Amino acid sequence: MEILGIDVGGSGIKGAPVDISTGLLTAARLRLKTPKGAEPEAVAQVITNVVNHFAWNGAIGIGFPAPIKHSIVKMAANISPAWVGLNVDAFLSSATGCPVTVSNDADVAGLAEMKFGAGKDQPGTVILVTLGTGIGTAIFHGGRLLPNCEFGHVQINGHDAEAQASDAARQRDELNWKKYARRLSRFLMELEKLFWPDLFIIGGGISKDHQKFIPLLKVEAPVVPAQFLNEAGIVGAALAGSNQP
Ligand code: BGC
């Protein structure tokens, strides 16, 4: 079964049809720019452009950079505040004309990694961390997700962790890999102290550079890159989109 998976990020909106039994993309992915300000109407238009590009007419799963509780956007850190309170499944189903299921972006990236990737067959506690414009997190135990964990907003020295240790913060502060690894370690150590995971998985665009910073991290649990690298979001969005009635 194929589902169109779409990953809405701070800088790009990426999509591709996914075979959900294998986790493989069945066509080359399309990446379009996230409109400035990420206002609902403008984002819906870009999503519709992705849908039209693939001449898609079936179920769609979308990973979205916010906590989503029973289809309602609860908070806006890196998107327009106009999303908060919106029933995002209904809004995007009506914009695209297709049945749409929207879930938190890190949660769906985690689903893909647990089913097909770096967390496959891991029975213990796994924390996936996506590093991009913000920091997204997903926590699993026994393969089951606890949705909408927002550890990127944990306070470290009075600052949101994502303001210090996201990939955007690394670029903003022009940090070399050693300095960045120190900041990221602070964050992961905080999570380790609270949850004692068996494994950390690092996703997001930065995961393609994993050799430059993962070996420098100072946590007890093993840290591995997402096997799908930055495509975990598309694959996981499709998996979550397959659960609709
Ligand atoms: C949002 C999360 C999201 C993360 C990554 C954070 O700012 O609050 O919901 O998962 O960014 O996009």
XYZ file of C-alpha atoms and ligand atoms in Angstrom:
257
model
C 0.000 0.000 0.000
C 1.273 3.450 -0.897
C 0.680 6.605 1.120
C 1.956 10.090 0.289
C 4.279 11.122 3.119
C 4.968 14.837 3.639
C 7.399 16.355 6.128
C 6.768 20.019 6.981
C 9.999 21.569 8.272
C 11.174 25.037 9.197
C 12.965 25.544 5.857
C 11.539 22.896 3.497
C 8.394 20.906 2.795
C 9.352 17.478 1.436
C 7.171 14.715 0.104
C 7.169 11.379 -1.702
C 4.913 8.375 -2.067
C 6.017 5.604 0.292
C 5.433 1.845 0.175
C 4.482 1.394 3.809
C 5.249 -2.331 3.842
C 8.934 -1.694 3.013
C 9.437 1.950 4.061
C 10.851 2.726 0.609
C 10.055 5.840 -1.435
C 8.416 4.819 -4.711
C 9.304 8.067 -6.520
C 12.011 10.735 -6.151
C 11.112 13.099 -3.326
C 10.088 16.695 -4.003
C 11.345 19.530 -1.786
C 9.732 22.963 -1.864
C 10.565 25.953 0.326
C 8.546 26.546 3.485
C 6.844 29.935 2.958
C 8.184 32.730 5.164
C 6.244 32.968 8.417
C 4.696 29.500 7.790
C 1.142 30.876 7.795
C -1.601 28.219 7.454
C -2.927 29.260 4.012
C 0.555 29.537 2.491
C 1.719 26.179 3.911
C -1.518 24.522 2.723
C -0.816 25.857 -0.780
C 2.697 24.352 -0.846
C 1.341 21.025 0.450
C -1.259 21.112 -2.337
C 1.560 21.719 -4.835
C 3.324 18.573 -3.548
C 0.065 16.612 -3.874
C -0.448 17.872 -7.441
C 3.179 17.147 -8.415
C 2.578 13.449 -7.665
C -0.975 13.613 -9.151
C -1.959 12.110 -5.781
C -5.500 11.120 -4.996
C -5.268 8.902 -1.907
C -4.379 8.960 1.764
C -1.753 11.448 2.964
C 0.290 11.451 6.179
C 1.962 14.668 7.291
C 4.671 15.253 9.907
C 4.235 18.727 11.380
C 6.586 20.744 13.630
C 4.228 21.108 16.600
C 2.473 18.963 19.192
C -0.846 17.712 17.759
C -3.447 16.483 20.227
C -6.547 14.834 18.729
C -5.936 16.725 15.442
C -5.556 20.127 17.148
C -2.267 22.086 16.982
C -1.347 22.905 20.582
C 1.713 25.148 20.327
C 3.735 27.083 17.758
C 7.477 27.458 18.312
C 8.785 27.771 14.750
C 5.545 28.263 12.803
C 2.902 30.984 12.734
C 0.818 31.230 15.951
C -2.252 31.203 13.665
C -1.969 27.370 13.624
C -2.699 27.046 17.345
C -6.199 25.669 17.972
C -6.687 24.681 14.313
C -8.018 21.217 13.461
C -5.131 20.532 11.125
C -6.466 17.206 9.754
C -9.720 18.876 8.665
C -7.951 22.011 7.365
C -5.448 20.125 5.186
C -7.968 17.486 4.043
C -10.160 20.273 2.758
C -7.190 22.084 1.124
C -5.922 18.977 -0.705
C -9.176 17.089 -1.280
C -7.537 13.943 0.147
C -7.850 12.291 3.583
C -4.996 13.741 5.660
C -3.577 12.606 9.018
C -1.189 15.045 10.691
C 1.170 14.055 13.521
C 4.175 15.587 15.246
C 7.244 15.467 12.957
C 9.615 13.869 15.481
C 7.035 11.276 16.502
C 6.645 10.093 12.922
C 10.417 10.094 12.263
C 10.651 7.875 15.348
C 7.956 5.531 14.009
C 9.969 5.032 10.803
C 13.212 4.367 12.677
C 11.558 1.949 15.121
C 9.873 -0.019 12.360
C 12.569 -0.121 9.681
C 15.670 1.681 10.910
C 18.049 2.242 13.810
C 15.504 1.340 16.512
C 14.243 -1.873 14.907
C 13.877 -4.705 17.439
C 15.053 -2.460 20.293
C 12.862 -3.492 23.244
C 14.095 -0.920 25.773
C 13.730 2.855 25.973
C 14.698 4.756 22.833
C 14.825 8.536 22.445
C 14.931 9.968 18.936
C 16.127 13.563 18.635
C 15.729 15.525 15.384
C 18.034 18.498 14.981
C 16.890 21.139 12.521
C 15.279 24.563 12.892
C 14.090 23.316 16.298
C 14.696 20.166 18.328
C 12.072 17.447 18.012
C 11.937 14.442 20.306
C 10.136 11.109 20.442
C 10.324 8.518 23.203
C 9.561 4.793 22.834
C 9.499 1.914 25.246
C 8.937 -1.643 24.072
C 8.438 -0.122 20.608
C 5.461 1.985 21.769
C 5.416 5.748 21.346
C 4.484 8.245 24.032
C 3.264 11.037 21.696
C 4.015 14.755 21.758
C 7.042 14.807 24.064
C 8.488 18.287 23.687
C 11.937 17.850 25.252
C 13.378 20.466 22.888
C 11.766 23.025 25.171
C 13.461 21.723 28.330
C 15.226 24.649 30.023
C 19.004 24.521 30.206
C 20.639 27.460 31.987
C 17.398 29.397 31.562
C 17.170 28.826 27.783
C 15.053 26.509 25.664
C 17.330 23.587 24.715
C 16.433 24.095 21.050
C 17.619 27.705 21.129
C 21.059 26.390 22.146
C 21.491 22.987 20.540
C 19.413 22.822 17.335
C 21.179 22.750 13.971
C 19.886 26.305 13.414
C 21.634 27.373 16.669
C 24.883 25.726 15.475
C 24.734 27.721 12.242
C 23.597 30.955 13.920
C 26.472 30.853 16.427
C 28.957 29.524 13.826
C 29.999 26.688 16.141
C 32.654 24.196 15.122
C 31.756 20.524 15.626
C 33.607 20.286 18.947
C 31.748 23.243 20.456
C 28.459 22.061 19.037
C 28.974 18.557 20.432
C 29.518 20.107 23.870
C 26.149 21.890 23.681
C 24.344 18.847 22.359
C 25.913 16.695 25.089
C 24.491 19.043 27.743
C 21.027 18.446 26.352
C 21.379 14.677 25.902
C 22.899 14.336 29.394
C 19.858 16.107 30.808
C 17.564 13.619 29.047
C 19.753 10.709 30.115
C 19.571 11.781 33.746
C 15.749 11.829 33.530
C 14.941 8.782 31.350
C 18.009 6.492 31.216
C 17.361 5.427 27.615
C 19.053 2.382 26.065
C 19.602 4.210 22.797
C 19.590 7.729 21.327
C 18.863 8.126 17.604
C 19.816 11.417 15.937
C 17.774 12.569 12.929
C 17.249 15.737 10.924
C 19.326 17.249 8.124
C 22.446 17.293 10.309
C 22.427 13.483 10.601
C 24.303 13.224 7.292
C 27.294 14.776 9.137
C 26.991 12.324 12.039
C 30.644 11.261 11.882
C 31.694 14.817 12.703
C 29.860 15.105 16.024
C 28.336 11.836 17.287
C 31.758 10.398 18.318
C 32.336 13.550 20.428
C 29.128 13.208 22.491
C 29.419 12.447 26.183
C 26.494 10.244 27.178
C 26.476 6.732 28.530
C 23.852 5.314 26.155
C 24.876 4.572 22.562
C 24.079 7.338 20.057
C 23.452 6.392 16.414
C 22.302 8.335 13.349
C 18.805 7.765 11.970
C 19.125 5.128 9.243
C 16.765 7.091 7.043
C 18.810 10.239 7.807
C 16.556 13.168 6.848
C 13.976 10.977 5.093
C 12.678 9.416 8.327
C 10.057 12.192 8.480
C 8.565 11.369 5.062
C 8.508 7.607 5.672
C 7.083 7.958 9.183
C 4.449 10.467 8.066
C 3.250 7.885 5.530
C 3.166 5.171 8.221
C 1.064 7.400 10.498
C -1.151 8.329 7.519
C -1.968 4.659 6.965
C -3.742 4.433 10.316
C -6.702 6.525 9.252
C -10.170 4.937 9.089
C 8.337 21.917 18.206
C 8.183 20.418 18.119
C 8.857 19.882 16.872
C 10.299 20.365 16.801
C 10.997 19.935 15.519
C 9.812 22.258 18.129
O 9.994 23.632 18.194
O 7.791 22.424 19.403
O 6.828 20.051 18.129
O 8.818 18.479 16.882
O 10.370 21.765 16.902
O 10.377 20.423 14.404
